[in-house]
């Protein structure tokens, strides 16, 4: 037992010894590895220290310390061989750098001033040099072959931050001015703009550049108003960003390269600070501007502005007035700064550039300058874009698209609103074919402003893009409603098509349905405040429709351009801000009120024949001032219209012209001319107030109630309605098929009635003007089914006394017979078209319960409330006005509609 225990113990101890041995081996190896790692670390740290300080730059104590290091020999040896290898390669370095700068800083960007100073640049601004020379540097060794040019990237590459040393402001001015002269001499005049701000001074910043400040090429900012400059820059960035993005580009540089058009100028912004941090809000703004600026072709040169920006920034820190350290060359090399270019030569050069710019801008531009060289080359799939004016020679565009779907234009009378509309319409029509752009043009004010765009007596041409031209619409607010209804219907049609093709906007719809016809629609409504001129149903409906179109039109390519003398006064508009808010494009003519944002006063100071164009809902940073060329003088727009007409008129129909000042003429009206004998006669009473040229008619089937009452004492209109009803029916019956019976107790109208009877006879019908109406009615009631008859009763009210009279022995009066004819006649093809000069007399005629016998009526100068019993009891709003009637047909109408009776030129009445 004892033996077994000793044996076991032995085995355990042996095993433990083995384990101890193994652990010892592992620990030994670990200690060795650690020692080696520590030695490597020490070596690397030494190497780092030497590289950081520089082998030859270390102080003697430092050198001593390094030499005591155990790895000193090895590290110095390794570094020495790297250095000599580097310098062997670097023997080509300065030459390579010289070549690089020569390539990237050509001409005035890099050559000595003597080679170019005083010449005007030719670079159109599509691309810019990558580097701009500031001085030179010499690599270790010091001989001239080791000298190379030092240049910095600017414009869309990088910002530049310059830090001064004591008493170096003149040297800094020299650097900045040299750079600016290089930049403005490189590009053609107008392709670059310089903005100067100095916290310390207002006027004397870089005085040699003064001649440029007379032009748009150089702007100075108030020392205390850095925010104005930053606001302006933010506006440019936003605008440029939006136009790049909408064209599918991420930067202005890319857009220029791909489209071959400069679009915007380059902008160089010089900010002179004083070394103190900016107030927090400004610093935030600056940071924001700096981060978006380069993609918008805007570059900052910041002098003593200590702000960390998240964008590429090269630095130049002055050591003294001739030397600096630059981020381009690293801390080891000192840059020898170029001396300032000679002041006199600079002034002369800048003066020359300023003069070239002024000559190029060439004073006010004309309407023709808005037009492209070739007509109709643009696609409206994504947006509409057209210049409408010029700012210092550069075109200023209006964009109508997803971001700015609708426009609001304001300006007092005479400020050039209509002229602006012509400039806009012309510029758009010249760029887009009528397949791409359809215009609906409405002018509520009296006058003929858009009339010339439709064919007229003097000029047969028309604007092929115009689908509808409405003029003198001032009293016909219903026509405005009709246009809005039409647009809302079109909106629905487009939405349905978009749904069917599973797309969400016009561009995609056009792609998915290439054979469909989906032009962008622009509806221009001048003096649109008339739509809201009363507290009535028209205003309520107009507001609702406008809201709907404004909200949903954006994605369906339906755009509103609303113009008004005084936007401020439109109560309904302000009560319903939805429409207003959707009008992100604001155009303020000089002195316009409330079109721009509350605090934006740009319109107040806008000069004559200018407009403030703002795509940012009127916020100040979106302001773009533009001179609008004269588009409304004689022959200016017309010559473009002729060109367009010749180009397109054969393929596109003439626009519908609605002229509220002229009633339509029956003999020229298509709906009348198209009438032929048929089994469903329809009496035409007038023209509907609608976008399409439609007639308002009354079907006269053999059914109860199919009589027509003309109500009111307005004789000309009443005669017109009687006349057009009879003559239109006459065309629909074969000769002999129908008999017309006329009665006219009003003496003044007898000739008109006679004339109509003669015309009807000429058409081959039996037509008689009867004296004894009672007798005729009596015989009619006796033979109701003897054939189609049309009773044309002029002035039934005047006939009532004789109708009411009963001859002795007679049971029934003429009035009784008339009631029978009204009630039972229509079922047998006997229809009465009667004119009552007052509603009371109509009621007398019909007697108790007879209102149903008048299924349709046209009211003239009668009050709406009197009409309710004849309109199924509904409240009727009607303000009588000359040349218009309110029409109601119980079988087809929910509510009465306004119509325009035809003109009767042959009658004096
Ligand atoms: N940019 C312009 N250059 C030259 N003349 C202009 C310009 N704009 C407008 N005019 C002229 O000024 C006059 C008034 O212009 P316009 O009819 O466009 O103003 P408006 O604001 O529409 O005024 P209103 O509302 O009274 O019609 C016209 O005779 C027009 O020819």
Coordinates of N, CA, C and O and ligand atoms in Angstrom, one line a residue, residues 411-420 445 526-527 565 609 627-633, ligand 1:
X411 N -46.4 93.6 -60.2 CA -45.8 94.9 -60.5 C -47.0 95.8 -60.8 O -48.0 95.5 -61.4
X412 N -46.8 97.1 -60.4 CA -47.9 98.1 -60.6 C -48.1 98.3 -62.1 O -47.2 98.0 -62.9
X413 N -49.2 98.9 -62.4 CA -49.6 99.2 -63.8 C -48.4 100.0 -64.5 O -47.9 100.9 -63.9
X414 N -48.1 99.5 -65.6 CA -47.0 100.2 -66.4 C -45.6 99.8 -66.1 O -44.6 100.3 -66.6
X415 N -45.5 98.9 -65.1 CA -44.1 98.5 -64.7 C -43.5 97.5 -65.7 O -42.3 97.1 -65.5
X416 N -44.2 97.0 -66.6 CA -43.6 96.1 -67.6 C -44.0 94.7 -67.5 O -43.3 93.8 -68.0
X417 N -45.1 94.4 -66.8 CA -45.5 93.0 -66.5 C -45.8 92.3 -67.8 O -45.4 91.2 -68.1
X418 N -46.7 93.0 -68.6 CA -47.1 92.4 -69.9 C -45.9 92.2 -70.8 O -45.7 91.1 -71.4
X419 N -45.0 93.2 -70.8 CA -43.8 93.0 -71.6 C -43.0 91.9 -71.1 O -42.4 91.1 -71.9
X420 N -42.9 91.7 -69.8 CA -42.1 90.5 -69.3 C -42.8 89.2 -69.8 O -42.1 88.3 -70.2
X445 N -57.6 91.7 -68.0 CA -57.9 93.2 -68.1 C -58.4 93.6 -69.5 O -58.2 92.8 -70.5
X526 N -53.0 86.7 -66.7 CA -52.7 88.1 -66.4 C -53.8 88.7 -65.6 O -55.0 88.5 -66.0
X527 N -53.5 89.5 -64.6 CA -54.5 90.1 -63.7 C -55.4 89.0 -63.2 O -56.7 89.1 -63.2
X565 N -51.3 93.2 -60.8 CA -50.8 94.5 -60.4 C -50.5 94.6 -59.0 O -49.6 95.2 -58.6
X609 N -37.6 99.0 -66.3 CA -37.5 97.9 -67.3 C -36.6 96.8 -66.7 O -36.0 96.1 -67.5
X627 N -32.3 93.0 -66.6 CA -32.9 94.0 -67.5 C -33.8 93.2 -68.5 O -33.3 92.2 -69.1
X628 N -35.0 93.6 -68.7 CA -35.9 92.8 -69.6 C -35.9 93.6 -70.9 O -36.3 94.8 -70.9
X629 N -35.6 93.0 -72.0 CA -35.6 93.7 -73.2 C -37.0 94.1 -73.6 O -38.0 93.4 -73.2
X630 N -37.1 95.0 -74.5 CA -38.4 95.5 -75.0 C -39.0 94.4 -75.9 O -38.5 94.2 -77.0
X631 N -40.1 93.7 -75.5 CA -40.6 92.7 -76.3 C -42.0 93.1 -76.8 O -42.6 92.3 -77.6
X632 N -42.5 94.3 -76.4 CA -43.8 94.6 -76.8 C -43.9 95.7 -77.8 O -45.0 96.1 -78.2
X633 N -42.8 96.3 -78.2 CA -42.9 97.4 -79.2 C -43.3 96.7 -80.5 O -43.2 95.5 -80.7
Ligands
LIG1 N1 -38.4 96.3 -70.8 C1 -39.0 97.3 -71.5 N2 -38.3 98.1 -72.3 C2 -38.9 99.1 -73.0 N3 -40.2 99.4 -72.9 C3 -41.0 98.7 -72.1 C4 -40.4 97.6 -71.3 N4 -41.4 97.1 -70.6 C5 -42.5 97.7 -70.8 N5 -42.3 98.7 -71.7 C6 -43.3 99.7 -72.2 O1 -44.0 100.2 -71.1 C7 -45.4 100.2 -71.3 C8 -46.1 99.5 -70.2 O2 -45.6 98.2 -70.2 P1 -46.6 96.9 -69.8 O3 -47.9 97.0 -70.6 O4 -45.8 95.7 -70.0 O5 -46.8 97.2 -68.3 P2 -47.8 96.5 -67.4 O6 -47.2 96.3 -66.1 O7 -48.4 95.2 -68.0 O8 -48.9 97.5 -67.2 P3 -50.5 97.3 -67.2 O9 -50.8 96.4 -66.2 O10 -51.0 98.7 -67.1 O11 -50.8 96.8 -68.6 C9 -45.6 99.6 -72.7 O12 -45.8 100.7 -73.6 C10 -44.3 98.9 -73.0 O13 -44.0 98.9 -74.4

